[in-house]
mmCIF file of C-alpha atoms in Angstrom:
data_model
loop_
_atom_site.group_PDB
_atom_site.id
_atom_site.type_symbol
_atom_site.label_atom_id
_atom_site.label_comp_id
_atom_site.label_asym_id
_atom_site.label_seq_id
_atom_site.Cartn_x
_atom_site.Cartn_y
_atom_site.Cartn_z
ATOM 1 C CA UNK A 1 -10.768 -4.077 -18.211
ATOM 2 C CA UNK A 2 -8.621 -2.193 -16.075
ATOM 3 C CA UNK A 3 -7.342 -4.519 -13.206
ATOM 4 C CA UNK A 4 -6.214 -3.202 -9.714
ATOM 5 C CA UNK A 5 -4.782 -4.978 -6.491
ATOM 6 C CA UNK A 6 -4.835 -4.847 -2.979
ATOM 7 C CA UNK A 7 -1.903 -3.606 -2.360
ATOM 8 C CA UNK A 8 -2.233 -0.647 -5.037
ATOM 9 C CA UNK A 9 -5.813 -0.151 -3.057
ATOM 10 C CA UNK A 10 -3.324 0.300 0.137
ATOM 11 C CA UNK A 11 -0.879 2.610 -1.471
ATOM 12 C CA UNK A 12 -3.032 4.750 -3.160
ATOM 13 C CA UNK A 13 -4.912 5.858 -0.210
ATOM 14 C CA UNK A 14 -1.298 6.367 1.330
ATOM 15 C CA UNK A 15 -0.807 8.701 -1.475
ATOM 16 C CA UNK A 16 -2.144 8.916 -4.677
ATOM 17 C CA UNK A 17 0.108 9.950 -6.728
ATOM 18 C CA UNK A 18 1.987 6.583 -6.848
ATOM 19 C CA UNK A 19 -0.524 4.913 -8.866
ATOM 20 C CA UNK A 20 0.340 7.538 -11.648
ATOM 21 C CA UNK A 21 4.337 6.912 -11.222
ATOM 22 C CA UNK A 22 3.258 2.800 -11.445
ATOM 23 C CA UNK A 23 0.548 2.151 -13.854
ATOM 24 C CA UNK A 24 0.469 5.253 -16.227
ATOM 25 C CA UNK A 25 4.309 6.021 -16.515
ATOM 26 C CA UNK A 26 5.510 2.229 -15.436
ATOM 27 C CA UNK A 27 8.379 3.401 -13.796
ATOM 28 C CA UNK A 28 10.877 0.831 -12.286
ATOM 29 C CA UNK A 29 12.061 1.860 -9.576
ATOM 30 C CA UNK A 30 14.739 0.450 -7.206
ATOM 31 C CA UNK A 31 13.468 -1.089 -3.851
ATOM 32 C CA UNK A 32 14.272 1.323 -0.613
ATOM 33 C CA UNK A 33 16.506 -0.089 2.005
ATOM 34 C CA UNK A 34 13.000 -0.445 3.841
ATOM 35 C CA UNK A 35 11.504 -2.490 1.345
ATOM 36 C CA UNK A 36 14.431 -4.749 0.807
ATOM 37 C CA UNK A 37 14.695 -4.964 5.007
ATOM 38 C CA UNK A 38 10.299 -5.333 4.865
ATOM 39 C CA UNK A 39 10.798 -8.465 2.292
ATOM 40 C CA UNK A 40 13.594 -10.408 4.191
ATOM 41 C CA UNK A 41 11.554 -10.202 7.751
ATOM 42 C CA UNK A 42 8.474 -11.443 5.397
ATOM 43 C CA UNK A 43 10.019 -14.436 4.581
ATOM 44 C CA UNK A 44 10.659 -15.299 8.099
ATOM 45 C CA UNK A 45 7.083 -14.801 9.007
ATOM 46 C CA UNK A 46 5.559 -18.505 10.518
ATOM 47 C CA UNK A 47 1.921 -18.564 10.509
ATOM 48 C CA UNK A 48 -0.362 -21.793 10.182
ATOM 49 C CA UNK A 49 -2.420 -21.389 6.942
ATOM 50 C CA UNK A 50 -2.466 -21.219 2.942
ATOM 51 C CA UNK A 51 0.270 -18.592 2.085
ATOM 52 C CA UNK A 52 0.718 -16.100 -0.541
ATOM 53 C CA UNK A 53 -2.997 -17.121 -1.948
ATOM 54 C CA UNK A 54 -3.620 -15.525 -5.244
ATOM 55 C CA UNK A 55 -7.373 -14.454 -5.704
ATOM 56 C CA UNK A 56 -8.939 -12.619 -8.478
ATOM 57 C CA UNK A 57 -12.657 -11.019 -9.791
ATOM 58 C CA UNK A 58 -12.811 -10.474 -13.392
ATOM 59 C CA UNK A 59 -16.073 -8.845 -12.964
ATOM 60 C CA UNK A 60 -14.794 -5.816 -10.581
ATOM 61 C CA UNK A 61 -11.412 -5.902 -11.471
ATOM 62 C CA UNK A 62 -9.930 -6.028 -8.141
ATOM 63 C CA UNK A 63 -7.015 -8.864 -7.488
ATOM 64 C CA UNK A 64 -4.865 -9.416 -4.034
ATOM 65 C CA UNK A 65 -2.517 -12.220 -2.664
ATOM 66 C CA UNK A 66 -3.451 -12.808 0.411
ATOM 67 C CA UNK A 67 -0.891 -13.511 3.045
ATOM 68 C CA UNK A 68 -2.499 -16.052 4.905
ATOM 69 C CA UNK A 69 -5.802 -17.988 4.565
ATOM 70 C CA UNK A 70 -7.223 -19.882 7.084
ATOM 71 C CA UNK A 71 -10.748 -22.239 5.826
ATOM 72 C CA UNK A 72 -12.403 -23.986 8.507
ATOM 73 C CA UNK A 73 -16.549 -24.897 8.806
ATOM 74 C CA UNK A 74 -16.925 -22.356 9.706
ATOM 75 C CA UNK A 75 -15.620 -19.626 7.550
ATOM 76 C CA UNK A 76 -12.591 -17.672 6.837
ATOM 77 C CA UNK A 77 -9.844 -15.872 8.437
ATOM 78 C CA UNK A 78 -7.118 -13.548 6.323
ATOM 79 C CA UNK A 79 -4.278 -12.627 7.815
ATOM 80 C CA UNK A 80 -2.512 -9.353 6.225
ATOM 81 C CA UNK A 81 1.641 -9.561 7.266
ATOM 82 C CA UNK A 82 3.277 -6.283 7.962
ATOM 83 C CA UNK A 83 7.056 -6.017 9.062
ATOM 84 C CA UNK A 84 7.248 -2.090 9.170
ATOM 85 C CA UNK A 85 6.469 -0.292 12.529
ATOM 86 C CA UNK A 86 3.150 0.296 13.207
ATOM 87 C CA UNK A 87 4.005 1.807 16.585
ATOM 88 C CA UNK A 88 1.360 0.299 18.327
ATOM 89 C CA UNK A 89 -1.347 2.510 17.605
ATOM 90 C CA UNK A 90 -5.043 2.006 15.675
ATOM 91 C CA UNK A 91 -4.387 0.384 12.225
ATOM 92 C CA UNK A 92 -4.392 3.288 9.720
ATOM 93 C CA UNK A 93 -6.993 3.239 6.590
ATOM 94 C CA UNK A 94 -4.950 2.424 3.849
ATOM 95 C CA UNK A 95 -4.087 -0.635 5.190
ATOM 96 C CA UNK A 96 -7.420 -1.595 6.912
ATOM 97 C CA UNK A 97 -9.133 -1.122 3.137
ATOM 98 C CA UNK A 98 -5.961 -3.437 1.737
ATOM 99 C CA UNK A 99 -7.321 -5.955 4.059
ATOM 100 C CA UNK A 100 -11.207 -5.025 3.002
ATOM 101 C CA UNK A 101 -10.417 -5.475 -0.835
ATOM 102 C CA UNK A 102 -8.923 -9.539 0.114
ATOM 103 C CA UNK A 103 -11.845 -9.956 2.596
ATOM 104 C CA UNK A 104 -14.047 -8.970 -0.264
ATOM 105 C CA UNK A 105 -12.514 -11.297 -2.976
ATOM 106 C CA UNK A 106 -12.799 -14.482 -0.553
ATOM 107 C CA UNK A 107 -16.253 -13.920 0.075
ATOM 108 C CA UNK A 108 -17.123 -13.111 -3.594
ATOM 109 C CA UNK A 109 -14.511 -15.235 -5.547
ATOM 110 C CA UNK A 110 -14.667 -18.589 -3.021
ATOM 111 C CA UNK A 111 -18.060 -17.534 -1.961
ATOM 112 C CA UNK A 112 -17.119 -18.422 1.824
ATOM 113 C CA UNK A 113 -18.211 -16.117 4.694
ATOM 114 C CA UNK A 114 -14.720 -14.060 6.035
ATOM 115 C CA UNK A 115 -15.430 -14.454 9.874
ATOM 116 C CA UNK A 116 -12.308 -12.714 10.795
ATOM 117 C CA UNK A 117 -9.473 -10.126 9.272
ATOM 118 C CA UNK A 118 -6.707 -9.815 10.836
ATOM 119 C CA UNK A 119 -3.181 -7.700 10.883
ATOM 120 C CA UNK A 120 0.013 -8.855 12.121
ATOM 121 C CA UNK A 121 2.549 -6.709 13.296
ATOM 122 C CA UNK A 122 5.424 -8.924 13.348
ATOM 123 C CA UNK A 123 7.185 -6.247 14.608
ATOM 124 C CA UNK A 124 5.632 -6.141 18.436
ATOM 125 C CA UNK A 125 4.366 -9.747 17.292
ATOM 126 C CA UNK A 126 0.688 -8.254 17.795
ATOM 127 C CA UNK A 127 -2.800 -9.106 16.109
ATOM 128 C CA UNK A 128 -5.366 -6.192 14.683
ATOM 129 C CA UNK A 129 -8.426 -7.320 14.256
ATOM 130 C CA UNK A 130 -10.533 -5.759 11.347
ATOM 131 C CA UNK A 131 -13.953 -4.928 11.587
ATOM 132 C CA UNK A 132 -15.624 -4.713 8.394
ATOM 133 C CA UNK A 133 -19.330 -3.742 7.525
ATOM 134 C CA UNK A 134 -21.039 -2.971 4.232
ATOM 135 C CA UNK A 135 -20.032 0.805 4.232
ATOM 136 C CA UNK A 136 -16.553 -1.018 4.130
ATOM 137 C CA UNK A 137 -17.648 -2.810 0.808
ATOM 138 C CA UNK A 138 -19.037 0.369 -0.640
ATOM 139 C CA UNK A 139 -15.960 2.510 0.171
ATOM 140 C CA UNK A 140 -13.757 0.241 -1.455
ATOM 141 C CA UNK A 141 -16.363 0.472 -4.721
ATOM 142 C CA UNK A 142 -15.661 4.126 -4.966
ATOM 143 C CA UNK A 143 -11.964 3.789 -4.248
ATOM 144 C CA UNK A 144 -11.812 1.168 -7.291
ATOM 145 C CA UNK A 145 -13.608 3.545 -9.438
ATOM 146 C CA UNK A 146 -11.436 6.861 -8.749
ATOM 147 C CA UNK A 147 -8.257 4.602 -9.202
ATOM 148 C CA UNK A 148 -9.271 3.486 -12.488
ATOM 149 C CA UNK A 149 -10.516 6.660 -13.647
ATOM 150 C CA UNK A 150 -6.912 8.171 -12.886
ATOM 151 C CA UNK A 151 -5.382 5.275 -15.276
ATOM 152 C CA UNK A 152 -7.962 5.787 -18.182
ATOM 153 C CA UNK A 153 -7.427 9.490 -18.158
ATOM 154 C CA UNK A 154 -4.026 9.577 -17.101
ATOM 155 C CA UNK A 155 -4.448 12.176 -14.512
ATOM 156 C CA UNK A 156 -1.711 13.053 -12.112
ATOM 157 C CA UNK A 157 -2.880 13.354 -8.555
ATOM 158 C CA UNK A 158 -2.097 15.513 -6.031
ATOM 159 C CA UNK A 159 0.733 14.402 -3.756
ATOM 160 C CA UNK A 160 -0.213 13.392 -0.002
ATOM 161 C CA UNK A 161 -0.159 16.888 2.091
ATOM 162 C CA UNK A 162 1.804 14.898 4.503
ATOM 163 C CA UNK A 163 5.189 15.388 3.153
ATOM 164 C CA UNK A 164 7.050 13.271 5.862
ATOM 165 C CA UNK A 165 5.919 10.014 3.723
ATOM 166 C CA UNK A 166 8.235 11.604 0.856
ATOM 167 C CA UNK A 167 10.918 11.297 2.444
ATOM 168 C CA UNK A 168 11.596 7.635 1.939
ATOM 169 C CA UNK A 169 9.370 7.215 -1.121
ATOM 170 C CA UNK A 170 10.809 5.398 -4.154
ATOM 171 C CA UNK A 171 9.390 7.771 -6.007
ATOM 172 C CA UNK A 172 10.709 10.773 -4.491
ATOM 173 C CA UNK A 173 12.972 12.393 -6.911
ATOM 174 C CA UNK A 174 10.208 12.617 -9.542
ATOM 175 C CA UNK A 175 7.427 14.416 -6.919
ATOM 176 C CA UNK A 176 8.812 17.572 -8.346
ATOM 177 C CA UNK A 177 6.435 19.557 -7.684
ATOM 178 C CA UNK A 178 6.161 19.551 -3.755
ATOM 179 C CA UNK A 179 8.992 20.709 -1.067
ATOM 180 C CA UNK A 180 10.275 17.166 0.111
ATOM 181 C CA UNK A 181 12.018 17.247 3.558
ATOM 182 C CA UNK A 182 15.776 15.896 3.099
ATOM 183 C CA UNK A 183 15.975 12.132 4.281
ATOM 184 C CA UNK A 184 18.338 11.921 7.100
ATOM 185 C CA UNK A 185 21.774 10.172 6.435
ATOM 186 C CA UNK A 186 22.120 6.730 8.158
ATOM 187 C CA UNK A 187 25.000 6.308 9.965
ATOM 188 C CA UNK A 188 26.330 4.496 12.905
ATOM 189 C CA UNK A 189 27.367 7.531 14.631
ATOM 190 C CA UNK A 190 24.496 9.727 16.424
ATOM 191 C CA UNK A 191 24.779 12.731 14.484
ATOM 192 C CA UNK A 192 22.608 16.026 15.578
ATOM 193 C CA UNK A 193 20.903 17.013 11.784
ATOM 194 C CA UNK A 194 21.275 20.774 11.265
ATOM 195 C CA UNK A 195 20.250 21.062 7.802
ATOM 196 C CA UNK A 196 16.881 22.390 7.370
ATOM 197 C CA UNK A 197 17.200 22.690 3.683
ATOM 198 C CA UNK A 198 14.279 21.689 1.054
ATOM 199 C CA UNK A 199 14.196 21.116 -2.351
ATOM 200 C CA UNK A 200 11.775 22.403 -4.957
ATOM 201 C CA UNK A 201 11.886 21.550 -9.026
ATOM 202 C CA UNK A 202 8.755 21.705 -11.659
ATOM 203 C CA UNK A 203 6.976 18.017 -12.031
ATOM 204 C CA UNK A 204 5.080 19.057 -15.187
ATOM 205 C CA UNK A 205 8.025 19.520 -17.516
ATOM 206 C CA UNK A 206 9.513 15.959 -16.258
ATOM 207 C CA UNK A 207 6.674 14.442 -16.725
ATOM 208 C CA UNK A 208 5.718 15.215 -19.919
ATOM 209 C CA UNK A 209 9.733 14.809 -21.315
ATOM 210 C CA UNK A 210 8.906 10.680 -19.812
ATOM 211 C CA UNK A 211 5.695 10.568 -21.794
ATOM 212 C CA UNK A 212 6.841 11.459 -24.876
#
């Protein structure tokens, strides 16, 4: 049985080509300065309810720790933590199908009825509800099944066509195949940023040097 989580749910629909880099090649990579930066304001995070709840359906597959579970009488509530800038706008897919996958294992693993999803942007301190439906449920079926089908046959994906999510990627010095933007230097001087430069290299030949 092939097991997949939430959060691989979320970051393969950001891109995915990550699964590939993660569960076929097991890279270890080192955490990005947003990760680390993500993990420390996580911590901090003070919200009534279980935390970090681990749940988990053999039958699907499909695993998640939830950030924060809330059981009353009269059902659930999740609560999915985020610490990156969502910028205020509508909650993007990939992380409204992170928070279907958990809604779906408390309602099929506890068996209790999830009467609300929520997303916190600690950020702007601001609540997204989630509305999910049946469709919901089914999407995420055929999102399981194309994930797993990618780790059985070990097929490399095509990278995201948005190429500004490369540029901060953990992962980005083995997309070799795609013209990645340079990431901008961080420094505490404003700087104007000239360089319009790109870089370009062959994935295929990497990638088959790390598999054998």
């Amino acid at each position: 049985m092939i097991f997949v989580s939430s959060e691989e749910i979320r970051q393969f629909l950001y891109c995915k080509r990550i699964i590939y880099f993660r569960r076929i090649l097991r890279i270890r990579f080192k955490p990005t300065v947003k990760m680390e930066i993500g993990s420390e304001k996580h911590e901090k995070i003070r919200i009534k309810g279980r935390k970090n709840v681990y749940l988990c359906d053999d039958d699907l597959g499909l695993c998640a720790i939830i950030d924060v579970l809330k059981v009353d009488d009269d059902g659930a509530a999740i609560i999915e933590v985020k610490t990156g800038n969502l910028f205020g706008r509508k909650i993007s897919y990939h992380h409204k199908m992170q928070v279907v996958a958990q809604a779906y294992l408390v309602e099929k693993v506890l068996g209790i009825n999830v009467k609300e999803a929520l997303i916190y942007d600690s950020r702007n301190k601001r609540y997204y509800k989630i509305e999910i439906s049946e469709k919901d449920y089914n999407e995420l079926l055929g999102i399981m099944k194309e994930i797993k089908e990618i780790i059985a046959k070990e097929i490399i994906p095509d990278p995201s066509s948005n190429k500004n999510k490369c540029i901060d990627c953990e992962f980005r010095k083995l997309c070799m195949d795609i013209s990645i933007p340079k990431a901008p230097k961080l420094s505490l001087k404003v700087s104007k940023n000239k360089s319009k430069s790109k870089s370009y290299v062959d994935l295929s030949q990497i990638l088959i040097t790390m598999k054998s």
